């Protein structure tokens, strides 16, 4: 019996429950990102109230600051950060791409230079697993080596093969004691390499498999083809996690292919730039058109931003640089994604996922949310790329 | 019958209840500052949970942004900002000192230049009252003209006399309909001028009286002498409000003289710089000595920061620049002050305020909270002056 129970299937899409040592995760699931042991701007009780079952922390960042020793001594991440639900920790593999100027890789290990104090952190695949176990992660990710969009085929193959050797070393050290260990398949941007990687990783007996190294700048059709090539080779009874996604439309496209789990900094990062996620597209609250708009942000959304405040008040908070604006938009965006996932699960159970996805995409395409008002001059433009968790070449990709 | 019911007296100190259109305020009371219609970093539900009965907003700032029209159309400040308790609005008089480079005053009105867009806002005393009524303030403050510490006696007398003429104009326009109108006595730093001002303002029939123009840099003994000179001339049955205070020790000193209400940006501003207010003095959480400290911030404090997290986690949040750290420290500091006020009321009721104050001061003087560990190098030094709500020569004194 695997940790996943599939309750319903609709085409390749599926709805189920993943059992972890700290409770059940309803899938398809969206995981809020709490890189530094906090989902940016939120109290863990708010994360729970937004509908999230599980969150993601980053073992690489936490190992550098505040350090694994402290978190272990505190009783693990759950106690340290006050979140009693499941936690997945990312291994730091992605930082080999996003922080490539301050990392190096050899066959034995990955070496990171701390952006905080310049110290070096050398991590073998085995250490990546044991560090995450010491953090008390419910889901431990293998150390992998992705490649960026635009890398050569030879570089992709070499990194993928190393990922395979590292995966076997991680698997040999499965921490057990109720933790789940997830493999990560790679393969660059070639369908055959993707298939081979998925078949190999899928055969190692992991508790779940992540599709890694995508949503790094490639076009959507490439992302879809690479994901399809990967998923076709994976065992049907274990959970599948697409790392670092995304927009509503991307999430539904990947659910359609059979993905069960997602994470992304988009809801927190968009909130910081003043954007609300809605079923009609993004609503850029900083626009002057919302200055006197006393309507709720989104009519039927159950989040505090929508039930207790107006667009005009939220815009006022953003204009005044007030933290409550950031908080309320973050809560809204998380609620939007967990609500989307809940509706997705219902649609799958009812056997109407295709229609559900088509309706959601059509409504997004109509894109009425942002209207056509001019941007309000006093505010800076929002950042250019927010759809991906994995934003290369930044030292702090933490939502 | 006045809006204040005095339930207990102990020397000059008194404990009571102030009735407003949005509920009762237990006095002595500390009012959190929500300059821009939000207490920095907090949800109004959290402000309530911290034990605050009433908060302060700034009519001058709100008139400039987002504008009185919008807030009035939203149904008033309570609806706009989601706070259903009492609200006191400051008139903008203090900005005549703190923003003196961008303000001018003549007999008819004060003129402010907006720091946001350079536009001019000219406000007569009558308009100051009607603007606050349109905001739906429960307590409306007169427009006054304070002077800074170091001003000449002649300037202080002239400003005080203008304050008196403006007070009479405000009083003639008492907005009624359940709102309370508070006069502000001035008098610079001369005891006789203070006494005369208090006698005059105290005779105009206001619902409460504020002592203004203090805590602007003068020594504590001057502050105490000026307050005592003012309070001696005020009617005994109406509420007394000291504007812009302060530290635990200062608050208790003023309660001892008979003050009932306070406001200050200290709890929010100290939180921003990483300092926790405790009965043993300020605890500078950024210090390296708290890095591995898994104890609660303050043992018997009921706030979320103290009951659900450790010093080490709070310090980690501050080190990582995470908003939750700011939030939790703000909640803690507000809870500290509302708890201090609750204990003060109990001590007055029990007739042991003098002993209570002496014990509190002795414990603060011992000042064990901060320890003697070195400052942690990666963090900037905290701002130099945080004890006063009223910080001259800054364009954004909003906590």
PDB file of C-alpha atoms in Angstrom, chain B residues 117-337:
ATOM      1  CA  UNK B 117       1.519  64.938  -4.166  1.00  0.00           C
ATOM      2  CA  UNK B 118       2.428  68.479  -3.076  1.00  0.00           C
ATOM      3  CA  UNK B 119      -1.188  69.632  -2.977  1.00  0.00           C
ATOM      4  CA  UNK B 120      -2.287  72.081  -0.268  1.00  0.00           C
ATOM      5  CA  UNK B 121      -4.804  71.293   2.445  1.00  0.00           C
ATOM      6  CA  UNK B 122      -6.093  74.347   4.292  1.00  0.00           C
ATOM      7  CA  UNK B 123      -8.017  73.515   7.454  1.00  0.00           C
ATOM      8  CA  UNK B 124      -9.844  75.904   9.756  1.00  0.00           C
ATOM      9  CA  UNK B 125     -10.577  74.810  13.323  1.00  0.00           C
ATOM     10  CA  UNK B 126     -14.205  74.365  12.325  1.00  0.00           C
ATOM     11  CA  UNK B 127     -13.237  72.238   9.343  1.00  0.00           C
ATOM     12  CA  UNK B 128     -10.940  70.113  11.531  1.00  0.00           C
ATOM     13  CA  UNK B 129     -13.980  69.219  13.648  1.00  0.00           C
ATOM     14  CA  UNK B 130     -16.294  68.606  10.728  1.00  0.00           C
ATOM     15  CA  UNK B 131     -13.702  66.508   8.870  1.00  0.00           C
ATOM     16  CA  UNK B 132     -13.364  64.260  11.906  1.00  0.00           C
ATOM     17  CA  UNK B 133     -17.116  63.987  12.250  1.00  0.00           C
ATOM     18  CA  UNK B 134     -17.338  62.978   8.595  1.00  0.00           C
ATOM     19  CA  UNK B 135     -14.716  60.298   9.300  1.00  0.00           C
ATOM     20  CA  UNK B 136     -17.151  59.116  12.031  1.00  0.00           C
ATOM     21  CA  UNK B 137     -14.630  59.528  14.861  1.00  0.00           C
ATOM     22  CA  UNK B 138     -16.022  58.739  18.309  1.00  0.00           C
ATOM     23  CA  UNK B 139     -13.636  61.248  19.839  1.00  0.00           C
ATOM     24  CA  UNK B 140     -12.879  64.414  17.869  1.00  0.00           C
ATOM     25  CA  UNK B 141      -9.792  66.462  18.770  1.00  0.00           C
ATOM     26  CA  UNK B 142      -9.670  70.253  18.493  1.00  0.00           C
ATOM     27  CA  UNK B 143      -7.176  71.836  16.148  1.00  0.00           C
ATOM     28  CA  UNK B 144      -4.372  73.206  18.314  1.00  0.00           C
ATOM     29  CA  UNK B 145      -0.974  74.812  17.846  1.00  0.00           C
ATOM     30  CA  UNK B 146       1.767  73.197  19.957  1.00  0.00           C
ATOM     31  CA  UNK B 147       5.342  74.456  20.080  1.00  0.00           C
ATOM     32  CA  UNK B 148       8.532  72.422  20.066  1.00  0.00           C
ATOM     33  CA  UNK B 149      10.928  71.977  22.999  1.00  0.00           C
ATOM     34  CA  UNK B 150      13.315  74.930  22.889  1.00  0.00           C
ATOM     35  CA  UNK B 151      10.788  77.446  21.525  1.00  0.00           C
ATOM     36  CA  UNK B 152      10.848  80.924  23.056  1.00  0.00           C
ATOM     37  CA  UNK B 153       8.385  81.812  25.811  1.00  0.00           C
ATOM     38  CA  UNK B 154       6.836  84.440  23.548  1.00  0.00           C
ATOM     39  CA  UNK B 155       6.254  81.906  20.778  1.00  0.00           C
ATOM     40  CA  UNK B 156       4.740  79.507  23.301  1.00  0.00           C
ATOM     41  CA  UNK B 157       2.366  82.167  24.638  1.00  0.00           C
ATOM     42  CA  UNK B 158       1.310  83.254  21.153  1.00  0.00           C
ATOM     43  CA  UNK B 159       0.651  79.670  20.047  1.00  0.00           C
ATOM     44  CA  UNK B 160      -1.196  78.925  23.280  1.00  0.00           C
ATOM     45  CA  UNK B 161      -3.429  81.961  22.885  1.00  0.00           C
ATOM     46  CA  UNK B 162      -4.211  80.973  19.311  1.00  0.00           C
ATOM     47  CA  UNK B 163      -4.959  77.447  20.568  1.00  0.00           C
ATOM     48  CA  UNK B 164      -7.493  79.018  22.959  1.00  0.00           C
ATOM     49  CA  UNK B 165      -9.215  81.023  20.230  1.00  0.00           C
ATOM     50  CA  UNK B 166      -9.297  77.937  17.992  1.00  0.00           C
ATOM     51  CA  UNK B 167     -10.647  75.830  20.880  1.00  0.00           C
ATOM     52  CA  UNK B 168     -13.563  78.238  21.316  1.00  0.00           C
ATOM     53  CA  UNK B 169     -14.298  78.050  17.581  1.00  0.00           C
ATOM     54  CA  UNK B 170     -14.177  74.221  17.684  1.00  0.00           C
ATOM     55  CA  UNK B 171     -16.389  74.154  20.790  1.00  0.00           C
ATOM     56  CA  UNK B 172     -18.981  76.312  19.078  1.00  0.00           C
ATOM     57  CA  UNK B 173     -19.240  73.607  16.439  1.00  0.00           C
ATOM     58  CA  UNK B 174     -19.529  70.568  18.756  1.00  0.00           C
ATOM     59  CA  UNK B 175     -20.631  67.878  16.340  1.00  0.00           C
ATOM     60  CA  UNK B 176     -22.943  66.204  18.871  1.00  0.00           C
ATOM     61  CA  UNK B 177     -24.737  63.043  17.696  1.00  0.00           C
ATOM     62  CA  UNK B 178     -22.935  60.984  20.313  1.00  0.00           C
ATOM     63  CA  UNK B 179     -19.434  62.110  19.405  1.00  0.00           C
ATOM     64  CA  UNK B 180     -17.134  63.411  22.123  1.00  0.00           C
ATOM     65  CA  UNK B 181     -15.144  66.586  21.515  1.00  0.00           C
ATOM     66  CA  UNK B 182     -11.843  66.931  23.356  1.00  0.00           C
ATOM     67  CA  UNK B 183     -10.074  70.211  23.983  1.00  0.00           C
ATOM     68  CA  UNK B 184      -6.291  70.397  24.048  1.00  0.00           C
ATOM     69  CA  UNK B 185      -4.466  72.573  26.539  1.00  0.00           C
ATOM     70  CA  UNK B 186      -0.998  73.848  25.715  1.00  0.00           C
ATOM     71  CA  UNK B 187       1.273  76.344  27.470  1.00  0.00           C
ATOM     72  CA  UNK B 188       4.754  75.458  26.336  1.00  0.00           C
ATOM     73  CA  UNK B 189       7.200  74.758  29.143  1.00  0.00           C
ATOM     74  CA  UNK B 190       6.142  77.399  31.659  1.00  0.00           C
ATOM     75  CA  UNK B 191       4.044  76.187  34.594  1.00  0.00           C
ATOM     76  CA  UNK B 192       1.996  79.356  34.855  1.00  0.00           C
ATOM     77  CA  UNK B 193       1.132  79.412  31.148  1.00  0.00           C
ATOM     78  CA  UNK B 194       0.243  75.720  31.434  1.00  0.00           C
ATOM     79  CA  UNK B 195      -2.077  76.427  34.384  1.00  0.00           C
ATOM     80  CA  UNK B 196      -3.779  79.293  32.616  1.00  0.00           C
ATOM     81  CA  UNK B 197      -4.271  77.263  29.477  1.00  0.00           C
ATOM     82  CA  UNK B 198      -5.737  74.330  31.391  1.00  0.00           C
ATOM     83  CA  UNK B 199      -8.102  76.600  33.301  1.00  0.00           C
ATOM     84  CA  UNK B 200      -9.304  78.236  30.119  1.00  0.00           C
ATOM     85  CA  UNK B 201      -9.704  75.036  28.068  1.00  0.00           C
ATOM     86  CA  UNK B 202     -11.166  73.259  31.090  1.00  0.00           C
ATOM     87  CA  UNK B 203     -13.893  75.919  31.304  1.00  0.00           C
ATOM     88  CA  UNK B 204     -15.145  75.519  27.724  1.00  0.00           C
ATOM     89  CA  UNK B 205     -17.312  72.465  28.393  1.00  0.00           C
ATOM     90  CA  UNK B 206     -15.421  69.833  26.435  1.00  0.00           C
ATOM     91  CA  UNK B 207     -16.116  66.112  26.910  1.00  0.00           C
ATOM     92  CA  UNK B 208     -12.468  65.493  27.663  1.00  0.00           C
ATOM     93  CA  UNK B 209      -9.206  67.384  27.783  1.00  0.00           C
ATOM     94  CA  UNK B 210      -5.867  66.483  26.289  1.00  0.00           C
ATOM     95  CA  UNK B 211      -2.547  67.724  27.554  1.00  0.00           C
ATOM     96  CA  UNK B 212      -0.709  68.539  24.336  1.00  0.00           C
ATOM     97  CA  UNK B 213       2.742  69.696  23.350  1.00  0.00           C
ATOM     98  CA  UNK B 214       4.646  67.468  25.773  1.00  0.00           C
ATOM     99  CA  UNK B 215       6.884  64.423  25.246  1.00  0.00           C
ATOM    100  CA  UNK B 216       8.593  66.349  22.477  1.00  0.00           C
ATOM    101  CA  UNK B 217      12.117  66.080  23.828  1.00  0.00           C
ATOM    102  CA  UNK B 218      11.883  67.804  27.224  1.00  0.00           C
ATOM    103  CA  UNK B 219      13.350  66.106  30.348  1.00  0.00           C
ATOM    104  CA  UNK B 220      11.027  63.892  32.390  1.00  0.00           C
ATOM    105  CA  UNK B 221      10.918  66.290  35.342  1.00  0.00           C
ATOM    106  CA  UNK B 222       9.803  69.112  33.055  1.00  0.00           C
ATOM    107  CA  UNK B 223       7.147  66.837  31.551  1.00  0.00           C
ATOM    108  CA  UNK B 224       5.894  65.953  35.017  1.00  0.00           C
ATOM    109  CA  UNK B 225       5.847  69.547  36.218  1.00  0.00           C
ATOM    110  CA  UNK B 226       3.988  70.748  33.126  1.00  0.00           C
ATOM    111  CA  UNK B 227       1.452  67.908  33.393  1.00  0.00           C
ATOM    112  CA  UNK B 228       0.877  68.551  37.079  1.00  0.00           C
ATOM    113  CA  UNK B 229       0.372  72.271  36.421  1.00  0.00           C
ATOM    114  CA  UNK B 230      -2.171  71.426  33.716  1.00  0.00           C
ATOM    115  CA  UNK B 231      -4.109  68.752  35.593  1.00  0.00           C
ATOM    116  CA  UNK B 232      -4.489  70.896  38.720  1.00  0.00           C
ATOM    117  CA  UNK B 233      -6.740  73.271  36.764  1.00  0.00           C
ATOM    118  CA  UNK B 234      -8.881  70.705  34.967  1.00  0.00           C
ATOM    119  CA  UNK B 235     -12.380  69.671  36.034  1.00  0.00           C
ATOM    120  CA  UNK B 236     -12.238  66.419  38.009  1.00  0.00           C
ATOM    121  CA  UNK B 237     -15.114  64.687  36.295  1.00  0.00           C
ATOM    122  CA  UNK B 238     -13.932  64.602  32.685  1.00  0.00           C
ATOM    123  CA  UNK B 239     -11.370  62.367  31.045  1.00  0.00           C
ATOM    124  CA  UNK B 240      -7.722  63.471  30.663  1.00  0.00           C
ATOM    125  CA  UNK B 241      -5.557  62.353  27.791  1.00  0.00           C
ATOM    126  CA  UNK B 242      -1.776  62.749  27.560  1.00  0.00           C
ATOM    127  CA  UNK B 243      -0.871  62.831  23.860  1.00  0.00           C
ATOM    128  CA  UNK B 244       2.062  60.735  22.666  1.00  0.00           C
ATOM    129  CA  UNK B 245       3.335  58.673  25.580  1.00  0.00           C
ATOM    130  CA  UNK B 246       5.318  56.483  26.163  1.00  0.00           C
ATOM    131  CA  UNK B 247       7.446  54.095  28.187  1.00  0.00           C
ATOM    132  CA  UNK B 248       6.041  52.008  31.041  1.00  0.00           C
ATOM    133  CA  UNK B 249       7.698  54.277  33.543  1.00  0.00           C
ATOM    134  CA  UNK B 250       6.362  57.464  31.931  1.00  0.00           C
ATOM    135  CA  UNK B 251       2.848  56.050  31.671  1.00  0.00           C
ATOM    136  CA  UNK B 252       2.769  55.142  35.356  1.00  0.00           C
ATOM    137  CA  UNK B 253       4.180  58.558  36.325  1.00  0.00           C
ATOM    138  CA  UNK B 254       1.369  60.272  34.412  1.00  0.00           C
ATOM    139  CA  UNK B 255      -1.310  57.939  35.809  1.00  0.00           C
ATOM    140  CA  UNK B 256      -0.012  58.945  39.226  1.00  0.00           C
ATOM    141  CA  UNK B 257      -0.755  62.569  38.326  1.00  0.00           C
ATOM    142  CA  UNK B 258      -4.295  61.703  37.219  1.00  0.00           C
ATOM    143  CA  UNK B 259      -4.049  60.981  33.477  1.00  0.00           C
ATOM    144  CA  UNK B 260      -6.600  58.544  32.007  1.00  0.00           C
ATOM    145  CA  UNK B 261      -5.584  57.979  28.376  1.00  0.00           C
ATOM    146  CA  UNK B 262      -2.424  57.575  26.320  1.00  0.00           C
ATOM    147  CA  UNK B 263      -1.322  56.843  22.780  1.00  0.00           C
ATOM    148  CA  UNK B 264       2.096  56.132  21.340  1.00  0.00           C
ATOM    149  CA  UNK B 265       3.796  54.627  18.294  1.00  0.00           C
ATOM    150  CA  UNK B 266       6.370  52.959  20.566  1.00  0.00           C
ATOM    151  CA  UNK B 267       4.873  49.436  20.539  1.00  0.00           C
ATOM    152  CA  UNK B 268       4.651  49.303  16.752  1.00  0.00           C
ATOM    153  CA  UNK B 269       7.897  51.155  16.102  1.00  0.00           C
ATOM    154  CA  UNK B 270       9.918  49.146  18.622  1.00  0.00           C
ATOM    155  CA  UNK B 271       8.569  45.961  17.034  1.00  0.00           C
ATOM    156  CA  UNK B 272       9.867  47.129  13.682  1.00  0.00           C
ATOM    157  CA  UNK B 273      13.332  47.540  15.152  1.00  0.00           C
ATOM    158  CA  UNK B 274      13.152  44.102  16.803  1.00  0.00           C
ATOM    159  CA  UNK B 275      12.583  45.196  20.402  1.00  0.00           C
ATOM    160  CA  UNK B 276      10.141  43.590  22.784  1.00  0.00           C
ATOM    161  CA  UNK B 277       8.724  45.577  25.693  1.00  0.00           C
ATOM    162  CA  UNK B 278       8.903  43.645  28.951  1.00  0.00           C
ATOM    163  CA  UNK B 279       8.513  44.447  32.646  1.00  0.00           C
ATOM    164  CA  UNK B 280      12.278  44.052  32.866  1.00  0.00           C
ATOM    165  CA  UNK B 281      12.962  46.580  30.139  1.00  0.00           C
ATOM    166  CA  UNK B 282      13.432  46.212  26.421  1.00  0.00           C
ATOM    167  CA  UNK B 283      14.575  42.916  25.015  1.00  0.00           C
ATOM    168  CA  UNK B 284      16.557  43.480  21.793  1.00  0.00           C
ATOM    169  CA  UNK B 285      15.732  40.212  20.046  1.00  0.00           C
ATOM    170  CA  UNK B 286      18.249  40.746  17.258  1.00  0.00           C
ATOM    171  CA  UNK B 287      21.097  40.134  19.664  1.00  0.00           C
ATOM    172  CA  UNK B 288      23.177  37.029  19.065  1.00  0.00           C
ATOM    173  CA  UNK B 289      22.480  35.885  22.620  1.00  0.00           C
ATOM    174  CA  UNK B 290      18.916  34.938  21.615  1.00  0.00           C
ATOM    175  CA  UNK B 291      19.942  32.880  18.557  1.00  0.00           C
ATOM    176  CA  UNK B 292      19.580  29.525  20.325  1.00  0.00           C
ATOM    177  CA  UNK B 293      17.169  30.628  23.053  1.00  0.00           C
ATOM    178  CA  UNK B 294      14.193  28.291  22.898  1.00  0.00           C
ATOM    179  CA  UNK B 295      12.385  29.915  25.834  1.00  0.00           C
ATOM    180  CA  UNK B 296       9.240  32.002  25.349  1.00  0.00           C
ATOM    181  CA  UNK B 297       9.792  35.723  24.831  1.00  0.00           C
ATOM    182  CA  UNK B 298       8.052  36.504  28.162  1.00  0.00           C
ATOM    183  CA  UNK B 299       6.959  33.656  30.401  1.00  0.00           C
ATOM    184  CA  UNK B 300       3.523  34.744  31.555  1.00  0.00           C
ATOM    185  CA  UNK B 301       2.462  36.883  28.592  1.00  0.00           C
ATOM    186  CA  UNK B 302      -0.755  35.692  26.913  1.00  0.00           C
ATOM    187  CA  UNK B 303       0.103  37.009  23.417  1.00  0.00           C
ATOM    188  CA  UNK B 304       0.661  34.703  20.400  1.00  0.00           C
ATOM    189  CA  UNK B 305       4.378  35.546  20.199  1.00  0.00           C
ATOM    190  CA  UNK B 306       4.918  34.304  23.746  1.00  0.00           C
ATOM    191  CA  UNK B 307       2.511  31.353  23.827  1.00  0.00           C
ATOM    192  CA  UNK B 308       3.234  29.786  20.441  1.00  0.00           C
ATOM    193  CA  UNK B 309       6.842  30.600  19.495  1.00  0.00           C
ATOM    194  CA  UNK B 310      10.352  30.794  20.927  1.00  0.00           C
ATOM    195  CA  UNK B 311      12.820  33.650  21.136  1.00  0.00           C
ATOM    196  CA  UNK B 312      15.009  31.734  18.674  1.00  0.00           C
ATOM    197  CA  UNK B 313      12.181  31.525  16.123  1.00  0.00           C
ATOM    198  CA  UNK B 314      11.275  35.193  16.539  1.00  0.00           C
ATOM    199  CA  UNK B 315      14.937  36.127  16.126  1.00  0.00           C
ATOM    200  CA  UNK B 316      15.150  33.927  13.027  1.00  0.00           C
ATOM    201  CA  UNK B 317      12.175  35.783  11.526  1.00  0.00           C
ATOM    202  CA  UNK B 318      13.830  39.134  12.236  1.00  0.00           C
ATOM    203  CA  UNK B 319      17.146  37.921  10.798  1.00  0.00           C
ATOM    204  CA  UNK B 320      15.386  36.726   7.649  1.00  0.00           C
ATOM    205  CA  UNK B 321      13.463  39.992   7.338  1.00  0.00           C
ATOM    206  CA  UNK B 322      10.172  38.125   7.621  1.00  0.00           C
ATOM    207  CA  UNK B 323       7.010  40.140   8.243  1.00  0.00           C
ATOM    208  CA  UNK B 324       5.683  37.614  10.756  1.00  0.00           C
ATOM    209  CA  UNK B 325       8.464  38.691  13.122  1.00  0.00           C
ATOM    210  CA  UNK B 326       7.292  42.298  12.962  1.00  0.00           C
ATOM    211  CA  UNK B 327       3.687  41.194  13.435  1.00  0.00           C
ATOM    212  CA  UNK B 328       4.362  39.003  16.440  1.00  0.00           C
ATOM    213  CA  UNK B 329       6.494  41.631  18.177  1.00  0.00           C
ATOM    214  CA  UNK B 330       3.838  44.275  17.544  1.00  0.00           C
ATOM    215  CA  UNK B 331       1.197  42.006  19.062  1.00  0.00           C
ATOM    216  CA  UNK B 332       3.464  41.378  22.008  1.00  0.00           C
ATOM    217  CA  UNK B 333       4.234  45.051  22.617  1.00  0.00           C
ATOM    218  CA  UNK B 334       0.576  46.055  22.429  1.00  0.00           C
ATOM    219  CA  UNK B 335      -0.360  43.217  24.758  1.00  0.00           C
ATOM    220  CA  UNK B 336       2.372  44.353  27.125  1.00  0.00           C
ATOM    221  CA  UNK B 337       0.904  47.863  27.322  1.00  0.00           C
TER     222      UNK B 337
END
